[in-house]
Coordinates of C-alpha atoms in Angstrom, one line a residue:
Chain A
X1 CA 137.9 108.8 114.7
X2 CA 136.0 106.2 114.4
X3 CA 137.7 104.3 111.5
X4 CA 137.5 100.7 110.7
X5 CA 140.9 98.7 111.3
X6 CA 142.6 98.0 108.3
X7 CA 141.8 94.5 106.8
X8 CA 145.3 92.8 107.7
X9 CA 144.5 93.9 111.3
X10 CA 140.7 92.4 111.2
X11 CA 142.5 88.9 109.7
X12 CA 145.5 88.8 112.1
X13 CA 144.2 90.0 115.6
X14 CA 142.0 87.4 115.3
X15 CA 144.6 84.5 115.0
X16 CA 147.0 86.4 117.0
X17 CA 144.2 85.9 119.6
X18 CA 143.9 82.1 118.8
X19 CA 147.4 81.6 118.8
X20 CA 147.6 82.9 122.4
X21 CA 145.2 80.9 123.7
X22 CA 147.0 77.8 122.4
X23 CA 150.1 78.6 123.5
X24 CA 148.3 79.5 127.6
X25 CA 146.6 76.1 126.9
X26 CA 149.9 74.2 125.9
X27 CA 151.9 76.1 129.0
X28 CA 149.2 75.2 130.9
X29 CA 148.9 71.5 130.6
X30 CA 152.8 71.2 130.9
X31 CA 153.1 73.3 134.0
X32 CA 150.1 72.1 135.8
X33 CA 151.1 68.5 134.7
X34 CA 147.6 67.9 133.3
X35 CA 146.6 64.5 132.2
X36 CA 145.7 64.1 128.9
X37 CA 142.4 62.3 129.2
X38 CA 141.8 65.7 131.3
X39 CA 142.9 68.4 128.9
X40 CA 145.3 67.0 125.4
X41 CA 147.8 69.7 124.3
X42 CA 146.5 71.9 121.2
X43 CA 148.5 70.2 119.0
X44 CA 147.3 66.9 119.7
X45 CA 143.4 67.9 119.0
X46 CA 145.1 69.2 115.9
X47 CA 146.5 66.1 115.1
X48 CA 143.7 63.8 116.6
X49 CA 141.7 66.1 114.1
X50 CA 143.9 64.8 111.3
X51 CA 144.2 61.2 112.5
X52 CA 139.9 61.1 112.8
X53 CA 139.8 63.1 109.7
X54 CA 137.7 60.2 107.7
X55 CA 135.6 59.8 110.4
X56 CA 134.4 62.9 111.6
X57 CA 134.3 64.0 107.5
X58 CA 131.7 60.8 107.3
X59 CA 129.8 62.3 110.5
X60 CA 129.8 65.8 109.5
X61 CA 128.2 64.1 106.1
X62 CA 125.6 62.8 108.1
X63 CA 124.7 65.5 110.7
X64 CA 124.6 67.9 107.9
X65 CA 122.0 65.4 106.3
X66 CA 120.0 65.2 108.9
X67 CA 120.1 69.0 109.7
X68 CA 119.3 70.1 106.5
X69 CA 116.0 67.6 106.2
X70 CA 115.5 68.9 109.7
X71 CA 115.5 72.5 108.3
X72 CA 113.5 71.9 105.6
X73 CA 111.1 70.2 107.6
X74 CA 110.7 72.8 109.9
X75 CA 110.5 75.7 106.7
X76 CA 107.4 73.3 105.6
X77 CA 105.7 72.5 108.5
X78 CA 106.2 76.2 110.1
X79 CA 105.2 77.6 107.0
X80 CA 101.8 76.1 106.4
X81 CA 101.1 76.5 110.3
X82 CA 101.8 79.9 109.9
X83 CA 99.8 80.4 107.4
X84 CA 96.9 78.7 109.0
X85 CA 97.3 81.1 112.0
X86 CA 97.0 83.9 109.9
X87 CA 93.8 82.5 108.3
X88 CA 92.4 82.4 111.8
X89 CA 92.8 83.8 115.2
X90 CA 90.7 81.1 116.7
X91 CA 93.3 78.7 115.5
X92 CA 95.9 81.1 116.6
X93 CA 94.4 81.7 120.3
X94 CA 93.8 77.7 120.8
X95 CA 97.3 76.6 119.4
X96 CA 99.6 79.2 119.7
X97 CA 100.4 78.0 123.4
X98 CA 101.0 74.6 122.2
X99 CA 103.9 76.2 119.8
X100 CA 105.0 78.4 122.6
X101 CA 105.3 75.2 124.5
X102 CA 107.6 73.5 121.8
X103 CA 110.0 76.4 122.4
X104 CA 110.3 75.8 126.1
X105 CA 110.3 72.4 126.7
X106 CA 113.7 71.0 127.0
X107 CA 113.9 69.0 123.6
X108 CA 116.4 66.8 125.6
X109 CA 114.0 65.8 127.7
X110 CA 111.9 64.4 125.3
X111 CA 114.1 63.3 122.6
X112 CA 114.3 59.8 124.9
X113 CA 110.6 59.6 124.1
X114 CA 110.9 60.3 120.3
X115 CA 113.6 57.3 120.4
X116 CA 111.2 55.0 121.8
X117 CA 108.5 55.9 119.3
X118 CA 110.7 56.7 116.4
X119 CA 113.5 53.9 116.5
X120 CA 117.3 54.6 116.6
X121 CA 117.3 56.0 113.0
X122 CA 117.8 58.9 110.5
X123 CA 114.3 59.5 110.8
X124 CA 114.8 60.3 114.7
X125 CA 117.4 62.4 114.5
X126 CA 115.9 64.6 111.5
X127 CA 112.6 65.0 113.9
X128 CA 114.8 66.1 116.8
X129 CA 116.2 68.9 114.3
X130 CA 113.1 69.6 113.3
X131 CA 111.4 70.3 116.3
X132 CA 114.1 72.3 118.0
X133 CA 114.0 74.4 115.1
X134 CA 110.8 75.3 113.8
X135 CA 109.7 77.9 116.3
X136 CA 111.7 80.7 114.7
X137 CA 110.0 79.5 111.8
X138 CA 106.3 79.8 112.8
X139 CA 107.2 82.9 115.1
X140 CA 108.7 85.4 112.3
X141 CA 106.7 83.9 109.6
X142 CA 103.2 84.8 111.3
X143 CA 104.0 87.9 112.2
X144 CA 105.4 88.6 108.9
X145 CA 101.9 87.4 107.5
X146 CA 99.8 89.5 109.9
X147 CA 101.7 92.8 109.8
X148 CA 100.5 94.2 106.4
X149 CA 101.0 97.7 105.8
X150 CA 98.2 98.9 106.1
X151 CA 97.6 100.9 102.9
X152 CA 98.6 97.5 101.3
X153 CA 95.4 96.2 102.4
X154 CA 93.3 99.0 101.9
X155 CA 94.6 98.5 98.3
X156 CA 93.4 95.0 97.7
X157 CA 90.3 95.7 100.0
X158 CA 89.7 98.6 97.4
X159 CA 89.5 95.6 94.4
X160 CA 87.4 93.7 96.7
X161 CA 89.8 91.0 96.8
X162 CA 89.3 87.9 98.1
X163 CA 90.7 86.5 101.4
X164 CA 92.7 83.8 99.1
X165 CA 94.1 86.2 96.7
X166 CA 94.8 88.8 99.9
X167 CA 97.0 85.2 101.3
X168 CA 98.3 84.7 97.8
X169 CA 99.2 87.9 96.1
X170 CA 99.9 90.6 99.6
X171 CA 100.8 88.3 103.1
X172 CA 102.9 85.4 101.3
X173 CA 104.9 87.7 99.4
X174 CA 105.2 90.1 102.2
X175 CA 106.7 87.3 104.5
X176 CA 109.3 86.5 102.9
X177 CA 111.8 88.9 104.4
X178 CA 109.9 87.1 107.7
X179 CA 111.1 83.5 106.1
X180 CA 114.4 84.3 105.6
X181 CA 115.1 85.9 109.6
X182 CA 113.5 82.8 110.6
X183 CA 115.3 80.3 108.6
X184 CA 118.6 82.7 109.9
X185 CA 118.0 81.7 113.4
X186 CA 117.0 78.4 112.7
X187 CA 119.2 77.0 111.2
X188 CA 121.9 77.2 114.2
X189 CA 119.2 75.0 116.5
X190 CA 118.8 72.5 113.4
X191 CA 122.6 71.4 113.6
X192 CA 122.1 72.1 117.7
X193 CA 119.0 69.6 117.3
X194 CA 120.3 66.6 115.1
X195 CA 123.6 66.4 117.6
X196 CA 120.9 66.1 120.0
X197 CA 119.5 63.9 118.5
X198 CA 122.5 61.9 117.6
X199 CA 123.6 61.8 121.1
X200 CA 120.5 60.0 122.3
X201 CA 120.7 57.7 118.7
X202 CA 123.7 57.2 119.9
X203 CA 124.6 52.9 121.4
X204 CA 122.6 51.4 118.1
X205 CA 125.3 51.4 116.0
X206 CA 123.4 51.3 112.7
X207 CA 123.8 55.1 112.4
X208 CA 126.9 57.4 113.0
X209 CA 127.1 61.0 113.1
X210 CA 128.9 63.5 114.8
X211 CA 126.8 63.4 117.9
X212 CA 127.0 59.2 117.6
X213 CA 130.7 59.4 117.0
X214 CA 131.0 61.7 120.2
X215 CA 129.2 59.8 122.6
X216 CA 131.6 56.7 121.5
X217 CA 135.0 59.0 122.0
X218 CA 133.5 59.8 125.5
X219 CA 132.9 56.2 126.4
X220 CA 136.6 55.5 125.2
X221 CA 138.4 58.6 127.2
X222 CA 139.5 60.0 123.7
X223 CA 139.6 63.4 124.9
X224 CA 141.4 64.8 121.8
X225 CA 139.6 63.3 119.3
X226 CA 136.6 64.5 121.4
X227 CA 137.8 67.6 121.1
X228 CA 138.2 67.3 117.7
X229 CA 134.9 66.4 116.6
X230 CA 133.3 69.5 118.8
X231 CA 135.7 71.6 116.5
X232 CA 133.8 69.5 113.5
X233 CA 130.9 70.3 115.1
X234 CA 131.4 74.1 115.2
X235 CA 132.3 74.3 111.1
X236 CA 129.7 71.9 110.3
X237 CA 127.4 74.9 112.4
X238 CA 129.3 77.8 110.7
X239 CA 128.9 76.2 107.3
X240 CA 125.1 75.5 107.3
X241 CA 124.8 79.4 108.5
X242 CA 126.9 80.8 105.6
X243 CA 124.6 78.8 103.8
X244 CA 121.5 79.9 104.4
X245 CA 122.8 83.5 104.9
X246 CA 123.9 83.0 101.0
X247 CA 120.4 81.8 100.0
X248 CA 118.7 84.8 102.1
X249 CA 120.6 87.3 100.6
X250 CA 120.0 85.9 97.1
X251 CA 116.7 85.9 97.4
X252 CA 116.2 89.2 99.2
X253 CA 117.9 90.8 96.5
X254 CA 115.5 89.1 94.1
X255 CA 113.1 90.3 96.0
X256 CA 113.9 93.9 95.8
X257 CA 116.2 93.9 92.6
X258 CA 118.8 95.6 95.1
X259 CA 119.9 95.0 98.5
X260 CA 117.5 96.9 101.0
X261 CA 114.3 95.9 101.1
X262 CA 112.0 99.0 101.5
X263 CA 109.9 99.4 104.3
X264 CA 106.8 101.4 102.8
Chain B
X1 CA 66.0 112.2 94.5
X2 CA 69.7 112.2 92.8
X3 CA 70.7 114.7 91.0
X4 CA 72.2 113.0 87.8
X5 CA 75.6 115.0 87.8
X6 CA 76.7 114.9 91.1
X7 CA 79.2 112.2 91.7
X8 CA 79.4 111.8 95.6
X9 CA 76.7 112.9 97.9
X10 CA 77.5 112.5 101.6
X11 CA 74.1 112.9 103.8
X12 CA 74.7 113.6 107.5
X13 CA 77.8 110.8 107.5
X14 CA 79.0 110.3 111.4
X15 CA 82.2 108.1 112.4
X16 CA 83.1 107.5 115.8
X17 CA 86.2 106.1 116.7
X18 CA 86.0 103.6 120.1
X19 CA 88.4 102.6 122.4
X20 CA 87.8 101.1 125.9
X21 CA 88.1 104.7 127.3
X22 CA 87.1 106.9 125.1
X23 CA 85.3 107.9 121.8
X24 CA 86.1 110.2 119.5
X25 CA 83.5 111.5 117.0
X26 CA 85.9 112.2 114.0
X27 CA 83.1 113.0 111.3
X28 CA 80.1 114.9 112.6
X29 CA 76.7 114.3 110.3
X30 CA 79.0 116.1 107.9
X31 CA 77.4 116.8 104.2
X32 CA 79.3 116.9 100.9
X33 CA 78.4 116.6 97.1
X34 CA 81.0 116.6 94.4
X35 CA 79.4 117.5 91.2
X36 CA 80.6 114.8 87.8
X37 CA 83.9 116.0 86.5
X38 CA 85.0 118.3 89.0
X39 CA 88.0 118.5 91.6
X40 CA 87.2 119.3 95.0
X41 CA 90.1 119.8 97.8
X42 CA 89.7 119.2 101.4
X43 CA 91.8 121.5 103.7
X44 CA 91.7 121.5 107.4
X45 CA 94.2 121.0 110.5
X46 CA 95.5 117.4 111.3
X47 CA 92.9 115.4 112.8
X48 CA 89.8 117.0 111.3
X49 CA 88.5 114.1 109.8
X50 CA 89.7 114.9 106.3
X51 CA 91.3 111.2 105.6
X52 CA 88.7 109.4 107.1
X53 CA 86.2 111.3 104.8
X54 CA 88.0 109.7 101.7
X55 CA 88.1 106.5 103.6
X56 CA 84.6 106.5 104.3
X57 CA 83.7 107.6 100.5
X58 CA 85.9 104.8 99.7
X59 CA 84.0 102.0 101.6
X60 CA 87.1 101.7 103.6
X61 CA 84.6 102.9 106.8
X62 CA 81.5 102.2 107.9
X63 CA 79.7 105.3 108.9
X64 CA 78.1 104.9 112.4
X65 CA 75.2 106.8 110.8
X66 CA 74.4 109.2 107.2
X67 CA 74.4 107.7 104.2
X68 CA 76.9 107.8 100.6
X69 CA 76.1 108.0 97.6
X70 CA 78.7 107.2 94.7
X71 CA 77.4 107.7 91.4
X72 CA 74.2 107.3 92.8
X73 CA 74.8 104.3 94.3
X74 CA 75.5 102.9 97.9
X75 CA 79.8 102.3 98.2
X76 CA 79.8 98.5 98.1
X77 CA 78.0 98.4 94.7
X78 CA 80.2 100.8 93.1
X79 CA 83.5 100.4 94.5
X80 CA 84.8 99.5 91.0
X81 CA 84.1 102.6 89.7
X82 CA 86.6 104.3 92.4
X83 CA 90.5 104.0 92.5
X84 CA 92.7 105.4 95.8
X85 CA 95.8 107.2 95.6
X86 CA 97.6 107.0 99.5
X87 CA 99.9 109.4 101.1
X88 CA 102.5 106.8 100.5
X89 CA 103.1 105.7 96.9
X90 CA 102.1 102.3 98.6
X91 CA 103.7 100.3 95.8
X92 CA 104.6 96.7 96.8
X93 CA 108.2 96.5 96.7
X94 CA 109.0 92.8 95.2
X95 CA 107.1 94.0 91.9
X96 CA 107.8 96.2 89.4
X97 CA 106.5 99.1 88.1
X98 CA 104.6 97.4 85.5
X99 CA 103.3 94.5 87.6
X100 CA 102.3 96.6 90.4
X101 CA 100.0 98.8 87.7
X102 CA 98.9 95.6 86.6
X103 CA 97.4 94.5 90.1
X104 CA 94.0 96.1 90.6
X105 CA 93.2 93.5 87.1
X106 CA 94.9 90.9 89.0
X107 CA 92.7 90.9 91.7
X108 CA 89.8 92.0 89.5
X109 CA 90.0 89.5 86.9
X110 CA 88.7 86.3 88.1
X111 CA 86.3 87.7 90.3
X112 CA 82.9 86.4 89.8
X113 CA 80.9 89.4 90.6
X114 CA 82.8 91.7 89.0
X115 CA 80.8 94.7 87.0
X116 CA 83.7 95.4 84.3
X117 CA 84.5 92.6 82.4
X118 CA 88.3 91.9 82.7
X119 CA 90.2 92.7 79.5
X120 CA 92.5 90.4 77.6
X121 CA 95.7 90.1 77.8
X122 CA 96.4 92.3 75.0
X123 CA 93.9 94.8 76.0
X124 CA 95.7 94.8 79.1
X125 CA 99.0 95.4 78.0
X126 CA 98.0 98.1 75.8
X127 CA 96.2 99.8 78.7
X128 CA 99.2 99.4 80.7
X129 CA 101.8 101.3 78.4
X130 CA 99.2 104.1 78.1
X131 CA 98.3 104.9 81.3
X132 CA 102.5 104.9 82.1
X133 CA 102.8 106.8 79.4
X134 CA 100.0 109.4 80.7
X135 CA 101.5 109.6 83.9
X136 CA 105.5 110.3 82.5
X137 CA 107.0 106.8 82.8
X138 CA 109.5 106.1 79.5
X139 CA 109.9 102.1 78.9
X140 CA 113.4 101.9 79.9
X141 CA 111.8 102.5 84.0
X142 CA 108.7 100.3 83.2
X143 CA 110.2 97.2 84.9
X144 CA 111.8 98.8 87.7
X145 CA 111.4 97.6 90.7
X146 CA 109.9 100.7 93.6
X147 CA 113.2 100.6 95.3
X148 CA 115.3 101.4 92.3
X149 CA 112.6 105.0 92.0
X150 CA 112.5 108.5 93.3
X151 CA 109.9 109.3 94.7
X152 CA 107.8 111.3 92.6
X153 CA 108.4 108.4 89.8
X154 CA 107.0 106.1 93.1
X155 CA 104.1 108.4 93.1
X156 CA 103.5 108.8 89.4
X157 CA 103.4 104.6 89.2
X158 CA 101.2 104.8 92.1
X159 CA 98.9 107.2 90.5
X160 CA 99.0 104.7 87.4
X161 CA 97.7 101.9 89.3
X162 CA 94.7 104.0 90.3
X163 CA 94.4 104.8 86.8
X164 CA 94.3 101.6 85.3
X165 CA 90.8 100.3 86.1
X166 CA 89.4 103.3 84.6
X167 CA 87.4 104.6 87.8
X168 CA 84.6 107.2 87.1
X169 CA 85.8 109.0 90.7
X170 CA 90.0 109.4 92.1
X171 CA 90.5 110.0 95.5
X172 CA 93.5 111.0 96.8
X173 CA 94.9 111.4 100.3
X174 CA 98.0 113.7 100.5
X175 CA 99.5 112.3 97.8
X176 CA 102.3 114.9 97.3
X177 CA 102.7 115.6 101.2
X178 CA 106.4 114.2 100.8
X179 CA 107.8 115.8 97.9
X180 CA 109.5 119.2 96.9
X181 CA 107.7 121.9 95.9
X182 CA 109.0 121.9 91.8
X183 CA 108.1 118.3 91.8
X184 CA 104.2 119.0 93.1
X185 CA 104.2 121.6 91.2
X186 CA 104.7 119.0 87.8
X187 CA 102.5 116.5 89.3
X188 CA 99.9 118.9 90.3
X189 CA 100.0 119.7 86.1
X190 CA 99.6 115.5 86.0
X191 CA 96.2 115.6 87.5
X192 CA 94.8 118.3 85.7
X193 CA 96.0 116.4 82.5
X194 CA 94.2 113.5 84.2
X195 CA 91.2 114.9 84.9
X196 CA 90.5 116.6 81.2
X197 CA 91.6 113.4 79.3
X198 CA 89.6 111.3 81.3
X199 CA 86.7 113.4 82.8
X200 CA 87.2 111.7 86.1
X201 CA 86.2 113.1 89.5
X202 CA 88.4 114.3 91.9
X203 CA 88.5 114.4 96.3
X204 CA 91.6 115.5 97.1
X205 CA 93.2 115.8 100.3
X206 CA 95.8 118.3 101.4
X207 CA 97.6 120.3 103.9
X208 CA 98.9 123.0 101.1
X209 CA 96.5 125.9 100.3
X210 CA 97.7 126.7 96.8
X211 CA 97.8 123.3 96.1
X212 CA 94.4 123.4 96.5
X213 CA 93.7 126.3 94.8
X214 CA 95.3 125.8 91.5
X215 CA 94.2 122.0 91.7
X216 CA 90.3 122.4 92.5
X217 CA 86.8 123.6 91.5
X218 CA 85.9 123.8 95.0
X219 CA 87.9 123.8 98.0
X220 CA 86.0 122.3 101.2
X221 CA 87.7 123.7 104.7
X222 CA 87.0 121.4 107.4
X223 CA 86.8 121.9 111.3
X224 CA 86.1 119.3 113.4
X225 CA 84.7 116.8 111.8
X226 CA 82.0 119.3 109.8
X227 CA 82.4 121.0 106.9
X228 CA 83.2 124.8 107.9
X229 CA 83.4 126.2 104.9
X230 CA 83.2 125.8 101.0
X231 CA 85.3 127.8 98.6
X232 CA 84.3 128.3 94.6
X233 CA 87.6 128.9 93.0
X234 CA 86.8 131.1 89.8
X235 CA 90.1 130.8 88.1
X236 CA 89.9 130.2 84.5
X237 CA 90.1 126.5 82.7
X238 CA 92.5 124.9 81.7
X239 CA 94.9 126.4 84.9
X240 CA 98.3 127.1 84.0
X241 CA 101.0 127.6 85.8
X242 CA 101.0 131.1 86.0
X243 CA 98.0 131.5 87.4
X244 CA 99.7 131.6 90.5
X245 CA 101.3 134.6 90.4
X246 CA 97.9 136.5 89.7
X247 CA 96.1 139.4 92.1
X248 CA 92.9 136.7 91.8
X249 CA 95.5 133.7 93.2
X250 CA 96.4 136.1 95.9
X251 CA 92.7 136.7 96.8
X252 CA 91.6 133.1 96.9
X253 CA 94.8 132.4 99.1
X254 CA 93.5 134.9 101.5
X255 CA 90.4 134.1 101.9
X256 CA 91.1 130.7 102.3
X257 CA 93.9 131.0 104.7
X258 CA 91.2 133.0 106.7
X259 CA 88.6 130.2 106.2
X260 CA 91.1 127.7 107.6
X261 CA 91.9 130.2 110.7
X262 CA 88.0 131.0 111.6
X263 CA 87.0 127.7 111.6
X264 CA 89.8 125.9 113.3
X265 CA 90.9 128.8 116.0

C-alpha cells in the first residue's frame, strides 16, 4: 500500500512542480503588467544568472570561505567549551546562560557592533558565521559528553580510572555521534551567518561576497540579478550541507565499521 | 578475624536509596560470605536488591552502614582484584573486539597506584589471544567491531574484558538475561570452564532457577533486601550437561522454586 513512487516519478514531480510555478510566475507578470524592478520573468533571473555568472561564482567563493572558517571556528571553540562544561557543573551553571544567550540574541543586532570592533573584513564576516553557529555545537556536544551509559562508566570506574582518561578514552569518543548532529545543524546558520555578515560588510568595497554583492544589486534596482544571487545563495547553502552530511556519514561509519551506530 | 578462604564477607551491609520524598532501604543489614573458589547465585524477584548487592561488592555503592570485605580487604584497596560482567555486553561500540578487551590495561597501565604491574606489550598481546580464545572467539572475529556481533559473541567479548586483568573474584549481573536458552546453555558451560581454569570466584546474579542451579555451589534467595534463604547445591563436580535432566536437578528446582515463593509471597 504503502509503496515508494518509482524513481522517474520522485525526479519529475518535482520539476514538473518547478516548471509550474514558472510558468504562474511568467503568466503572472504578463497579465498583471508587473514591472520588472518589482518581479523579472523567470527567464530573465535565468539569464541574469548567466549574465552575473562570474560574479556571483567569485561571491559564492568567498561566502563559502568565510562559512567554512566560520564552521570550523565554531566546531573548535564549541568543542573545548563543551568539554569544559562537562569537566564542571559550576562552570556549566555560571556560563551556560551566557551560551543560551548567544542563541537568542538577534545576531543582526549586533553584527553592527562586531563591524565597529572588527573592521569591514574577512575576519568580520567569519565571526558573524561563527557565532550564529556555534550553539548547536556546544548544545549536542555537552550533552553527548554527559550522557554516558551508565554501565560504560561503571566500567572505567571499576579500573579506577582517572577523570582525564574517563574525558579521553569514554566521553570524547562517545560524542562524536553528538559532533556530527551538531555540525549537521550548523552548518545551515554558518552560510545563514557570513551573508549576515556580508550584508553589514557590505559599502567598504574591499571585500565582496554574496551578501556584499546583494546589498549592491539592491541599491541598483537589479531585481533579477538579485534574484539570482538568492538562488546562489541557496546552492552555496545546499552544497556546504551535502558536505558535511558526506563527512558525517564517513566518519560515523568509521566509527561503527557499519552504518548504525548501536545504542548499548 | 578472617577466615583465610572466604572471598567476600558482607557484615550487616544497608543501602538506602534517597529521593526528596521518599527512601527506599534496598539492602537491609544483609550478611553474605562466598567461600575462595566457589560460585554462588543470587535469585530473588525484581527489585530485591540483588544488583545493588554486586554493585555494592563492587565499590560501585557506598553502604549507608555494614562493612565488605574482599579478599580480606576493604573494596577500594582491592578493586583490582575484581572484574564486572553487566547485563548488557556493555562493549563500546567504536572499538573492536580486541581493543575493547584490551581496555581495563588501558586504563590500568599508567596508573600510579596501581597493585599489578602493567604487562608489556607482548605480554599483553599474548594475554589477549588467550583469554579470546578461552572464551570461543576464532581470529577472523577478533577485530570486529560490537555492531558487526550477535549477541552472545557481544557477551563472550564482554566476559573477556572481565577476564583480562586476571581478577581473583567475577561478578556478574544477569549476564545471559537476553539470550536463548541453547545459547545460555553453552555459555553457562563457559563459566564453569572459567571458573576451573582459573580458580576465580563467582557472584552471579539471575532471574533463571536452573541457571542457578547447574551454575552454583550455593544459591542465595533474596527477599527484600535480606538474604531469605541459602541453598547447598550437592550436584557432583565438574557439572555436565546432563545433570539436568536428573531426579536430584528436579529436587533442587523444587526446593528452590519454593524458597523463592516463601520468602517473596
Amino acid at each position: 500500500m504503502n509503496r515508494p513512487p518509482p524513481l522517474w516519478l520522485r525526479v519529475l514531480a518535482p520539476i514538473a512542480v518547478f516548471g509550474l510555478v514558472a510558468a504562474i510566475w511568467h503568466l503572472a507578470v504578463v497579465l498583471f503588467r508587473i514591472p520588472p524592478v518589482i518581479l523579472p520573468k523567470p527567464e530573465a533571473v535565468i539569464s541574469a544568472l548567466w549574465s552575473e555568472r562570474w560574479t556571483l561564482l567569485k561571491g559564492s567563493w568567498i561566502t563559502l570561505q568565510a562559512s567554512m572558517l566560520g564552521l570550523l571556528c565554531s566546531a573548535i571553540v564549541g568543542c573545548t567549551v563543551a568539554i569544559l562544561f562537562s569537566q564542571s557543573s559550576l562552570l556549566r551553571t555560571a556560563l551556560y546562560p551566557y551560551v543560551i544567550f548567544l542563541q537568542t540574541v538577534p545576531i543582526v543586532a549586533i553584527a553592527p557592533l562586531l563591524i565597529i570592533w572588527s573592521g569591514t573584513e574577512f575576519r568580520t564576516v567569519v565571526l558573524v558565521s561563527c557565532i550564529i553557529s556555534i550553539f548547536p555545537i556546544i548544545s549536542n556536544v555537552t550533552s553527548g559528553l554527559l550522557s554516558i551509559n551508565e554501565n560504560h562508566l561503571d566500567l572505567f570506574r571499576m579500573q579506577s580510572a582517572s577523570r582525564w582518561k574517563t574525558l579521553l578514552k569514554l566521553r570524547i569518543p562517545s560524542a562524536i555521534p553528538n559532533l556530527v548532529l551538531g555540525l549537521r545543524i550548523s552548518c545551515g546558520l554558518s552560510v545563514i551567518g557570513a551573508i549576515v555578515g556580508e550584508l553589514f560588510v557590505a559599502n567598504s568595497g574591499a571585500y565582496d561576497g554574496l551578501g556584499t554583492i546583494m546589498n549592491a544589486m539592491q541599491a541598483n534596482l537589479k531585481t533579477a540579478a538579485l534574484m539570482a544571487a538568492i538562488m546562489a545563495c541557496t546552492l552555496l547553502g545546499i552544497l556546504l550541507f551535502l558536505f558535511v552530511q558526506f563527512l558525517g556519514t564517513v566518519v560515523l561509519r568509521k566509527w561503527t565499521r557499519d552504518a548504525g551506530f548501536e545504542a548499548a | 578475624m578472617q577466615t583465610p578462604n572466604i572471598a567476600i564477607k558482607c557484615d550487616q551491609v544497608s543501602v538506602v536509596f534517597r529521593n526528596r520524598t521518599s527512601e527506599q532501604r534496598v539492602l537491609d543489614h544483609l550478611d553474605i560470605s562466598v567461600p575462595r573458589g566457589q560460585i554462588v547465585s543470587l535469585l530473588g524477584p525484581s527489585g530485591c536488591g540483588k544488583s545493588t548487592l554486586l554493585r555494592v561488592v563492587a565499590g560501585l555503592i557506598t553502604p549507608a552502614s555494614g562493612t565488605i570485605n574482599v579478599e580480606g580487604k576493604s573494596v577500594e584497596t582491592s578493586r583490582d582484584k575484581l572484574a564486572f560482567v553487566f547485563q548488557e555486553a556493555a562493549l563500546l561500540p567504536w572499538r573492536t573486539v580486541w581493543q575493547n578487551v584490551m581496555l581495563p590495561w588501558e586504563i590500568r597501565g599508567a596508573q600510579p597506584g596501581s597493585k599489578q604491574p602493567a604487562p608489556s606489550k607482548d605480554q599483553l598481546r599474548e594475554a589477549i589471544e588467550k583469554t579470546l580464545t578461552l572464551v570461543g572467539f576464532k581470529p577472523t572475529d577478533w577485530h570486529k567491531k560490537p555492531s558487526q556481533l550477535s549477541g552472545g559473541m557481544k557477551m563472550r567479548a564482554s566476559i573477556a574484558r572481565a577476564l583480562i586483568t586476571q581478577p581473583d573474584i567475577l561478578l556478574l549481573d544477569e549476564p545471559f538475561a537476553a539470550l536463548d536458552d541453547m545459547l545460555r546453555s553453552k555459555l553457562n558451560d563457559l563459566l564453569l570452564d572459567i571458573v576451573s581454569q582459573t580458580g576465580c570466584t563467582m557472584l552471579f546474579v539471575t532471574h533463571n532457577i536452573s541457571e542457578a542451579i547447574y551454575l552454583s555451589h550455593r544459591i542465595a534467595v533474596m527477599s527484600h533486601g535480606k538474604i531469605a534463604d541459602t541453598i547447598d547445591v550437592d550436584l557432583p563436580c565438574p557439572r555436565e550437561s546432563g545433570v539436568r535432566g536428573t531426579p536430584a536437578f528436579a529436587g533442587l528446582y523444587g526446593q528452590v522454586a519454593e524458597s523463592l515463593a516463601r520468602s517473596n509471597p
